[in-house]
PDB file of C-alpha atoms and ligand atoms in Angstrom:
ATOM      1  CA  MET A   1     -20.664   6.930   2.248  1.00  0.00           C
ATOM      2  CA  VAL A   2     -17.840   4.399   2.101  1.00  0.00           C
ATOM      3  CA  GLU A   3     -17.471   2.173   5.171  1.00  0.00           C
ATOM      4  CA  SER A   4     -14.302   2.214   7.288  1.00  0.00           C
ATOM      5  CA  SER A   5     -13.332  -1.474   7.049  1.00  0.00           C
ATOM      6  CA  LYS A   6     -14.222  -4.483   4.938  1.00  0.00           C
ATOM      7  CA  VAL A   7     -13.122  -8.121   4.729  1.00  0.00           C
ATOM      8  CA  LEU A   8     -11.913  -8.656   1.148  1.00  0.00           C
ATOM      9  CA  TYR A   9     -11.028 -12.351   1.537  1.00  0.00           C
ATOM     10  CA  GLU A  10     -11.748 -14.948   4.182  1.00  0.00           C
ATOM     11  CA  ASP A  11     -11.196 -18.656   4.767  1.00  0.00           C
ATOM     12  CA  ASP A  12     -10.920 -20.740   7.952  1.00  0.00           C
ATOM     13  CA  ASP A  13      -7.417 -19.543   8.849  1.00  0.00           C
ATOM     14  CA  HIS A  14      -6.970 -16.351   6.884  1.00  0.00           C
ATOM     15  CA  GLN A  15      -8.516 -12.921   6.515  1.00  0.00           C
ATOM     16  CA  TYR A  16      -7.587  -9.925   4.360  1.00  0.00           C
ATOM     17  CA  VAL A  17      -9.116  -6.761   5.755  1.00  0.00           C
ATOM     18  CA  TRP A  18      -9.164  -3.308   4.172  1.00  0.00           C
ATOM     19  CA  PHE A  19      -9.339  -0.166   6.318  1.00  0.00           C
ATOM     20  CA  GLY A  20     -10.060   3.133   4.631  1.00  0.00           C
ATOM     21  CA  TRP A  21      -9.423   6.188   6.660  1.00  0.00           C
ATOM     22  CA  GLU A  22     -10.984   9.462   5.588  1.00  0.00           C
ATOM     23  CA  ASP A  23     -11.829  12.607   7.490  1.00  0.00           C
ATOM     24  CA  PRO A  24     -14.694  14.401   5.770  1.00  0.00           C
ATOM     25  CA  ASP A  25     -13.744  17.726   7.394  1.00  0.00           C
ATOM     26  CA  THR A  26     -10.135  17.811   6.310  1.00  0.00           C
ATOM     27  CA  GLU A  27     -10.455  15.773   3.152  1.00  0.00           C
ATOM     28  CA  GLU A  28      -8.861  18.340   0.901  1.00  0.00           C
ATOM     29  CA  ALA A  29      -5.908  19.026   3.181  1.00  0.00           C
ATOM     30  CA  LEU A  30      -5.147  15.442   4.154  1.00  0.00           C
ATOM     31  CA  VAL A  31      -5.084  12.711   1.544  1.00  0.00           C
ATOM     32  CA  GLN A  32      -7.326   9.697   2.188  1.00  0.00           C
ATOM     33  CA  SER A  33      -5.400   6.480   2.849  1.00  0.00           C
ATOM     34  CA  ASN A  34      -6.007   2.729   2.800  1.00  0.00           C
ATOM     35  CA  GLN A  35      -4.534   0.330   5.345  1.00  0.00           C
ATOM     36  CA  VAL A  36      -4.570  -3.476   5.211  1.00  0.00           C
ATOM     37  CA  LEU A  37      -4.514  -6.124   7.940  1.00  0.00           C
ATOM     38  CA  VAL A  38      -3.783  -9.729   7.029  1.00  0.00           C
ATOM     39  CA  VAL A  39      -4.738 -12.187   9.760  1.00  0.00           C
ATOM     40  CA  ASN A  40      -3.331 -15.697   9.435  1.00  0.00           C
ATOM     41  CA  GLN A  41      -4.182 -18.113  12.265  1.00  0.00           C
ATOM     42  CA  ASP A  42      -3.570 -15.862  15.296  1.00  0.00           C
ATOM     43  CA  GLN A  43      -1.008 -13.530  13.761  1.00  0.00           C
ATOM     44  CA  GLY A  44      -1.480 -10.151  12.121  1.00  0.00           C
ATOM     45  CA  TYR A  45       0.436  -8.305   9.413  1.00  0.00           C
ATOM     46  CA  LEU A  46      -0.356  -4.624   9.014  1.00  0.00           C
ATOM     47  CA  PHE A  47       0.495  -2.917   5.718  1.00  0.00           C
ATOM     48  CA  ASP A  48       1.200   0.842   5.574  1.00  0.00           C
ATOM     49  CA  PRO A  49      -0.234   1.674   9.028  1.00  0.00           C
ATOM     50  CA  GLY A  50      -0.719   5.339   8.142  1.00  0.00           C
ATOM     51  CA  GLY A  51      -0.172   8.817   9.517  1.00  0.00           C
ATOM     52  CA  ALA A  52       0.198   9.696  13.199  1.00  0.00           C
ATOM     53  CA  PHE A  53      -2.971  11.748  12.974  1.00  0.00           C
ATOM     54  CA  ILE A  54      -5.098   8.668  12.156  1.00  0.00           C
ATOM     55  CA  PHE A  55      -3.509   6.189  14.578  1.00  0.00           C
ATOM     56  CA  ALA A  56      -6.311   6.150  17.176  1.00  0.00           C
ATOM     57  CA  GLU A  57      -9.057   5.498  14.623  1.00  0.00           C
ATOM     58  CA  VAL A  58      -7.126   2.854  12.705  1.00  0.00           C
ATOM     59  CA  ALA A  59      -6.003   1.085  15.902  1.00  0.00           C
ATOM     60  CA  ALA A  60      -9.582   0.960  17.211  1.00  0.00           C
ATOM     61  CA  GLU A  61     -10.817  -0.498  13.920  1.00  0.00           C
ATOM     62  CA  VAL A  62      -7.952  -3.031  13.655  1.00  0.00           C
ATOM     63  CA  ASN A  63      -8.645  -4.127  17.246  1.00  0.00           C
ATOM     64  CA  LYS A  64     -12.134  -5.265  16.170  1.00  0.00           C
ATOM     65  CA  TYR A  65     -10.462  -7.950  14.033  1.00  0.00           C
ATOM     66  CA  LEU A  66      -7.380  -8.856  16.075  1.00  0.00           C
ATOM     67  CA  PRO A  67      -5.943  -7.872  19.486  1.00  0.00           C
ATOM     68  CA  LEU A  68      -3.121  -5.430  18.769  1.00  0.00           C
ATOM     69  CA  ASP A  69      -0.571  -7.556  20.646  1.00  0.00           C
ATOM     70  CA  GLN A  70      -1.037 -10.281  18.022  1.00  0.00           C
ATOM     71  CA  ILE A  71       0.316  -8.105  15.227  1.00  0.00           C
ATOM     72  CA  ARG A  72       3.579  -9.720  14.214  1.00  0.00           C
ATOM     73  CA  TYR A  73       4.849  -7.294  11.584  1.00  0.00           C
ATOM     74  CA  LEU A  74       4.173  -3.754  10.450  1.00  0.00           C
ATOM     75  CA  ILE A  75       5.184  -3.687   6.794  1.00  0.00           C
ATOM     76  CA  ALA A  76       5.781  -0.426   4.956  1.00  0.00           C
ATOM     77  CA  THR A  77       5.821   0.015   1.189  1.00  0.00           C
ATOM     78  CA  HIS A  78       8.063   3.069   1.683  1.00  0.00           C
ATOM     79  CA  GLN A  79       9.000   5.835   4.110  1.00  0.00           C
ATOM     80  CA  ASP A  80       6.422   8.561   3.476  1.00  0.00           C
ATOM     81  CA  PRO A  81       4.595  10.268   6.378  1.00  0.00           C
ATOM     82  CA  ASP A  82       1.179   9.049   5.154  1.00  0.00           C
ATOM     83  CA  VAL A  83       2.570   5.490   5.333  1.00  0.00           C
ATOM     84  CA  LEU A  84       4.579   5.549   8.495  1.00  0.00           C
ATOM     85  CA  SER A  85       4.389   8.618  10.729  1.00  0.00           C
ATOM     86  CA  SER A  86       2.231   6.548  13.121  1.00  0.00           C
ATOM     87  CA  VAL A  87       5.019   3.991  13.551  1.00  0.00           C
ATOM     88  CA  THR A  88       6.163   5.159  16.991  1.00  0.00           C
ATOM     89  CA  LEU A  89       2.611   4.750  18.307  1.00  0.00           C
ATOM     90  CA  TRP A  90       2.249   1.320  16.677  1.00  0.00           C
ATOM     91  CA  LEU A  91       5.557   0.118  18.132  1.00  0.00           C
ATOM     92  CA  LYS A  92       4.343   1.188  21.582  1.00  0.00           C
ATOM     93  CA  ALA A  93       0.897  -0.396  21.160  1.00  0.00           C
ATOM     94  CA  THR A  94       2.152  -3.744  19.820  1.00  0.00           C
ATOM     95  CA  ASN A  95       5.098  -6.139  20.026  1.00  0.00           C
ATOM     96  CA  ALA A  96       5.437  -5.997  16.255  1.00  0.00           C
ATOM     97  CA  ARG A  97       8.599  -5.458  14.287  1.00  0.00           C
ATOM     98  CA  LEU A  98       8.756  -3.062  11.361  1.00  0.00           C
ATOM     99  CA  LEU A  99       9.834  -4.156   7.897  1.00  0.00           C
ATOM    100  CA  VAL A 100      10.944  -1.357   5.585  1.00  0.00           C
ATOM    101  CA  SER A 101      13.390  -0.943   2.681  1.00  0.00           C
ATOM    102  CA  ARG A 102      17.079  -1.053   3.623  1.00  0.00           C
ATOM    103  CA  LEU A 103      17.264   2.479   2.206  1.00  0.00           C
ATOM    104  CA  TRP A 104      14.982   3.790   4.946  1.00  0.00           C
ATOM    105  CA  VAL A 105      15.918   1.863   8.102  1.00  0.00           C
ATOM    106  CA  ARG A 106      18.253   4.644   9.234  1.00  0.00           C
ATOM    107  CA  PHE A 107      15.713   7.373   8.508  1.00  0.00           C
ATOM    108  CA  VAL A 108      12.442   6.127   9.971  1.00  0.00           C
ATOM    109  CA  SER A 109      13.632   6.490  13.596  1.00  0.00           C
ATOM    110  CA  HIS A 110      13.223  10.222  12.970  1.00  0.00           C
ATOM    111  CA  PHE A 111       9.509   9.619  13.332  1.00  0.00           C
ATOM    112  CA  GLY A 112      10.352   9.376  17.041  1.00  0.00           C
ATOM    113  CA  PHE A 113      11.609   6.057  18.370  1.00  0.00           C
ATOM    114  CA  SER A 114      15.038   4.887  19.439  1.00  0.00           C
ATOM    115  CA  ASP A 115      14.688   1.093  19.705  1.00  0.00           C
ATOM    116  CA  THR A 116      16.097   0.040  16.342  1.00  0.00           C
ATOM    117  CA  SER A 117      16.152  -3.626  17.413  1.00  0.00           C
ATOM    118  CA  ARG A 118      12.571  -3.845  16.146  1.00  0.00           C
ATOM    119  CA  LEU A 119      13.508  -2.737  12.635  1.00  0.00           C
ATOM    120  CA  ILE A 120      14.142  -5.190   9.815  1.00  0.00           C
ATOM    121  CA  ALA A 121      15.572  -4.063   6.475  1.00  0.00           C
ATOM    122  CA  ILE A 122      14.001  -5.373   3.279  1.00  0.00           C
ATOM    123  CA  GLU A 123      16.773  -5.942   0.749  1.00  0.00           C
ATOM    124  CA  ASP A 124      16.317  -4.502  -2.753  1.00  0.00           C
ATOM    125  CA  ARG A 125      15.107  -7.721  -4.349  1.00  0.00           C
ATOM    126  CA  GLY A 126      12.402  -8.230  -1.746  1.00  0.00           C
ATOM    127  CA  LYS A 127      11.552 -10.734   0.949  1.00  0.00           C
ATOM    128  CA  ILE A 128       9.101 -13.539   1.669  1.00  0.00           C
ATOM    129  CA  ILE A 129       7.370 -14.139   4.994  1.00  0.00           C
ATOM    130  CA  LYS A 130       5.788 -17.537   5.533  1.00  0.00           C
ATOM    131  CA  MET A 131       2.577 -17.451   7.532  1.00  0.00           C
ATOM    132  CA  PRO A 132       1.785 -20.102  10.183  1.00  0.00           C
ATOM    133  CA  ALA A 133      -1.396 -21.496   8.609  1.00  0.00           C
ATOM    134  CA  GLY A 134       0.043 -21.506   5.084  1.00  0.00           C
ATOM    135  CA  GLY A 135       0.589 -18.843   2.482  1.00  0.00           C
ATOM    136  CA  GLU A 136       3.228 -16.201   2.061  1.00  0.00           C
ATOM    137  CA  ILE A 137       3.507 -12.453   2.001  1.00  0.00           C
ATOM    138  CA  VAL A 138       5.824 -11.628  -0.876  1.00  0.00           C
ATOM    139  CA  MET A 139       7.485  -8.210  -0.814  1.00  0.00           C
ATOM    140  CA  LEU A 140       8.016  -7.382  -4.464  1.00  0.00           C
ATOM    141  CA  PRO A 141      10.391  -4.641  -5.666  1.00  0.00           C
ATOM    142  CA  ALA A 142       8.612  -1.454  -6.753  1.00  0.00           C
ATOM    143  CA  HIS A 143      11.603   0.892  -6.623  1.00  0.00           C
ATOM    144  CA  PHE A 144      11.145   4.445  -7.949  1.00  0.00           C
ATOM    145  CA  LEU A 145       7.354   3.901  -7.896  1.00  0.00           C
ATOM    146  CA  HIS A 146       7.538   6.311  -6.332  1.00  0.00           C
ATOM    147  CA  SER A 147      10.153   5.983  -3.585  1.00  0.00           C
ATOM    148  CA  GLU A 148      13.733   4.859  -4.329  1.00  0.00           C
ATOM    149  CA  GLY A 149      13.291   1.990  -1.855  1.00  0.00           C
ATOM    150  CA  ASN A 150       9.730   0.797  -2.442  1.00  0.00           C
ATOM    151  CA  PHE A 151       7.785  -2.482  -2.387  1.00  0.00           C
ATOM    152  CA  SER A 152       4.392  -3.979  -3.210  1.00  0.00           C
ATOM    153  CA  PHE A 153       2.977  -6.816  -1.085  1.00  0.00           C
ATOM    154  CA  TYR A 154       1.426  -9.938  -2.571  1.00  0.00           C
ATOM    155  CA  ASP A 155      -0.571 -12.247  -0.305  1.00  0.00           C
ATOM    156  CA  SER A 156      -0.377 -15.680  -1.945  1.00  0.00           C
ATOM    157  CA  ARG A 157      -3.368 -16.998   0.007  1.00  0.00           C
ATOM    158  CA  SER A 158      -5.926 -14.360  -0.968  1.00  0.00           C
ATOM    159  CA  LYS A 159      -4.105 -13.449  -4.204  1.00  0.00           C
ATOM    160  CA  ILE A 160      -4.581  -9.774  -3.363  1.00  0.00           C
ATOM    161  CA  LEU A 161      -1.826  -7.296  -4.213  1.00  0.00           C
ATOM    162  CA  PHE A 162      -1.254  -4.240  -2.021  1.00  0.00           C
ATOM    163  CA  SER A 163       0.428  -1.881  -4.469  1.00  0.00           C
ATOM    164  CA  GLY A 164       1.310   1.116  -2.268  1.00  0.00           C
ATOM    165  CA  ASP A 165       1.132   4.386  -4.185  1.00  0.00           C
ATOM    166  CA  ILE A 166       0.963   2.583  -7.542  1.00  0.00           C
ATOM    167  CA  GLY A 167      -2.674   2.708  -8.645  1.00  0.00           C
ATOM    168  CA  ALA A 168      -3.500   5.476  -6.172  1.00  0.00           C
ATOM    169  CA  ALA A 169      -6.410   7.786  -6.946  1.00  0.00           C
ATOM    170  CA  VAL A 170      -7.260  11.167  -5.475  1.00  0.00           C
ATOM    171  CA  PHE A 171     -10.969  11.937  -5.572  1.00  0.00           C
ATOM    172  CA  PRO A 172     -12.711  15.295  -5.596  1.00  0.00           C
ATOM    173  CA  LYS A 173     -14.682  15.952  -2.403  1.00  0.00           C
ATOM    174  CA  GLY A 174     -17.655  13.611  -2.070  1.00  0.00           C
ATOM    175  CA  GLU A 175     -16.712  11.519  -5.120  1.00  0.00           C
ATOM    176  CA  ARG A 176     -14.947   8.664  -3.374  1.00  0.00           C
ATOM    177  CA  TYR A 177     -15.956   5.040  -4.055  1.00  0.00           C
ATOM    178  CA  LEU A 178     -14.521   1.753  -2.763  1.00  0.00           C
ATOM    179  CA  PHE A 179     -14.337  -0.337  -5.952  1.00  0.00           C
ATOM    180  CA  VAL A 180     -13.482   0.878  -9.431  1.00  0.00           C
ATOM    181  CA  GLU A 181     -16.480   0.533 -11.751  1.00  0.00           C
ATOM    182  CA  ASP A 182     -15.888   2.848 -14.706  1.00  0.00           C
ATOM    183  CA  TRP A 183     -12.218   2.520 -15.657  1.00  0.00           C
ATOM    184  CA  GLU A 184     -12.153   5.555 -17.978  1.00  0.00           C
ATOM    185  CA  LYS A 185     -13.673   7.760 -15.311  1.00  0.00           C
ATOM    186  CA  HIS A 186     -11.281   6.344 -12.717  1.00  0.00           C
ATOM    187  CA  LEU A 187      -8.306   7.301 -14.872  1.00  0.00           C
ATOM    188  CA  THR A 188      -9.255  10.955 -14.515  1.00  0.00           C
ATOM    189  CA  TYR A 189      -8.652  10.631 -10.742  1.00  0.00           C
ATOM    190  CA  THR A 190      -5.439   8.664 -11.064  1.00  0.00           C
ATOM    191  CA  GLU A 191      -3.487   9.900 -14.092  1.00  0.00           C
ATOM    192  CA  GLY A 192      -2.274  13.244 -12.727  1.00  0.00           C
ATOM    193  CA  PHE A 193      -0.946  11.590  -9.579  1.00  0.00           C
ATOM    194  CA  HIS A 194       1.026   9.001 -11.537  1.00  0.00           C
ATOM    195  CA  ARG A 195       2.480  11.480 -14.035  1.00  0.00           C
ATOM    196  CA  ARG A 196       4.070  13.482 -11.219  1.00  0.00           C
ATOM    197  CA  TYR A 197       4.734  10.968  -8.409  1.00  0.00           C
ATOM    198  CA  MET A 198       5.996   7.927 -10.328  1.00  0.00           C
ATOM    199  CA  GLY A 199       9.690   7.753 -11.261  1.00  0.00           C
ATOM    200  CA  ASN A 200       9.553   7.012 -14.970  1.00  0.00           C
ATOM    201  CA  ASN A 201       8.191   4.672 -17.618  1.00  0.00           C
ATOM    202  CA  ALA A 202      11.198   2.309 -17.410  1.00  0.00           C
ATOM    203  CA  ALA A 203      10.416   1.570 -13.740  1.00  0.00           C
ATOM    204  CA  LEU A 204       6.720   1.101 -14.516  1.00  0.00           C
ATOM    205  CA  ARG A 205       7.502  -1.403 -17.281  1.00  0.00           C
ATOM    206  CA  LYS A 206       9.806  -3.363 -14.997  1.00  0.00           C
ATOM    207  CA  TRP A 207       7.093  -3.599 -12.332  1.00  0.00           C
ATOM    208  CA  VAL A 208       4.328  -4.502 -14.793  1.00  0.00           C
ATOM    209  CA  THR A 209       6.420  -7.305 -16.331  1.00  0.00           C
ATOM    210  CA  MET A 210       7.007  -8.786 -12.872  1.00  0.00           C
ATOM    211  CA  ILE A 211       3.380  -8.402 -11.740  1.00  0.00           C
ATOM    212  CA  ARG A 212       2.007 -10.197 -14.819  1.00  0.00           C
ATOM    213  CA  ASP A 213       3.569 -13.428 -13.482  1.00  0.00           C
ATOM    214  CA  TYR A 214       1.259 -13.432 -10.461  1.00  0.00           C
ATOM    215  CA  PRO A 215      -2.388 -14.527 -10.393  1.00  0.00           C
ATOM    216  CA  ILE A 216      -4.126 -11.489  -8.890  1.00  0.00           C
ATOM    217  CA  GLU A 217      -7.743 -11.236  -7.759  1.00  0.00           C
ATOM    218  CA  MET A 218      -7.635  -7.556  -6.836  1.00  0.00           C
ATOM    219  CA  ILE A 219      -5.251  -4.672  -6.304  1.00  0.00           C
ATOM    220  CA  VAL A 220      -5.499  -2.453  -3.222  1.00  0.00           C
ATOM    221  CA  PRO A 221      -3.541   0.803  -3.539  1.00  0.00           C
ATOM    222  CA  GLN A 222      -2.615   2.995  -0.554  1.00  0.00           C
ATOM    223  CA  HIS A 223      -4.980   5.757  -1.726  1.00  0.00           C
ATOM    224  CA  GLY A 224      -8.268   5.612  -3.562  1.00  0.00           C
ATOM    225  CA  ALA A 225     -10.249   2.664  -4.860  1.00  0.00           C
ATOM    226  CA  ILE A 226      -9.738  -1.103  -5.105  1.00  0.00           C
ATOM    227  CA  ILE A 227      -9.077  -2.384  -8.633  1.00  0.00           C
ATOM    228  CA  GLY A 228     -11.005  -5.617  -9.300  1.00  0.00           C
ATOM    229  CA  LYS A 229      -9.784  -8.468 -11.484  1.00  0.00           C
ATOM    230  CA  GLU A 230     -11.738  -7.320 -14.544  1.00  0.00           C
ATOM    231  CA  HIS A 231      -9.856  -4.003 -14.630  1.00  0.00           C
ATOM    232  CA  ILE A 232      -6.336  -5.318 -13.892  1.00  0.00           C
ATOM    233  CA  PRO A 233      -5.275  -5.989 -17.537  1.00  0.00           C
ATOM    234  CA  LYS A 234      -6.374  -2.447 -18.511  1.00  0.00           C
ATOM    235  CA  PHE A 235      -4.567  -1.019 -15.502  1.00  0.00           C
ATOM    236  CA  LEU A 236      -1.296  -2.812 -16.328  1.00  0.00           C
ATOM    237  CA  ASP A 237      -1.503  -1.856 -20.021  1.00  0.00           C
ATOM    238  CA  TRP A 238      -2.089   1.764 -19.053  1.00  0.00           C
ATOM    239  CA  LEU A 239       0.887   1.815 -16.652  1.00  0.00           C
ATOM    240  CA  GLU A 240       3.104   0.229 -19.279  1.00  0.00           C
ATOM    241  CA  GLY A 241       2.433   3.052 -21.720  1.00  0.00           C
ATOM    242  CA  LEU A 242       2.491   5.952 -19.258  1.00  0.00           C
ATOM    243  CA  GLN A 243       5.097   8.710 -19.502  1.00  0.00           C
ATOM    244  CA  CYS A 244       5.805  10.029 -16.013  1.00  0.00           C
ATOM    245  CA  GLY A 245       8.396  11.453 -13.645  1.00  0.00           C
ATOM    246  CA  THR A 246      11.792  11.887 -15.278  1.00  0.00           C
ATOM    247  CA  ASP A 247      10.225  11.225 -18.705  1.00  0.00           C
ATOM    248  CA  LEU A 248       8.562  14.628 -18.308  1.00  0.00           C
ATOM    249  CA  LEU A 249      11.443  16.680 -16.858  1.00  0.00           C
ATOM    250  CA  ASP A 250      11.018  19.540 -19.355  1.00  0.00           C
ATOM    251  CA  GLU A 251       7.389  19.939 -18.354  1.00  0.00           C
ATOM    252  CA  PHE A 252       8.127  19.980 -14.616  1.00  0.00           C
ATOM    253  CA  TYR A 253      11.155  22.315 -14.871  1.00  0.00           C
ATOM    254  CA  GLY A 254       9.490  24.567 -17.396  1.00  0.00           C
ATOM    255  CA  PHE A 255      12.389  24.674 -19.871  1.00  0.00           C
TER     256      PHE A 255
HETATM  257 FE1  FE2 B   1       4.263   7.944  -1.092  1.00  0.00          FE
HETATM  258 FE1  FE2 B   2       0.970   7.509  -0.312  1.00  0.00          FE
END
């Protein structure tokens, strides 16, 4: 049984907390998702808050670490329902503003809110937020991996990368684990997802080249298991060589 939250990094003024939502009854119908809360001094930053269906559970768990009214930003890697369909509820429950790709700012209101003054567009090349007690959240371009307007989030204080759908794994029922141990076995849960959901190898190579410039302690994807430092070089090498998405058009179209 995997727990529902865990502190992945902590110092006097900073915490990086993972939340892993999973419903054992509907596991096969509803993909498991990871959420992250960064707490710096008295301010919170919530990454990929999740689906509307899971709002109550995630909010209750987040509230154990930080009062909801201290969340400063909700930050979305992209526009998908598993990332953001809870956004209307989060905007009501907090005073936070939502950061999302400029491509999606005019679409996400369709999740059910009208106050666009709380929306901030992330430009294509990314954005940096400075945190009050030191450190930055760096929104790094991850376009076409898989969404056209897509980002990964690097916390310079903990050196943890939240990679969104990149690195996601989908486990068979009862097989889920929190940290990757056996990389070869893990690939069997992650390869099919990447072949179909990621844009193409050119986008992967672009992202990998950029990511190699950052010192990274661990990678937290939006689904599946956390990739520890010892597996990161293998993970990046694998992504760099992967054929996916538009590289495989003939296979997906069937002619
Ligand atoms: Fe997605
Ligand atoms: Fe996702």
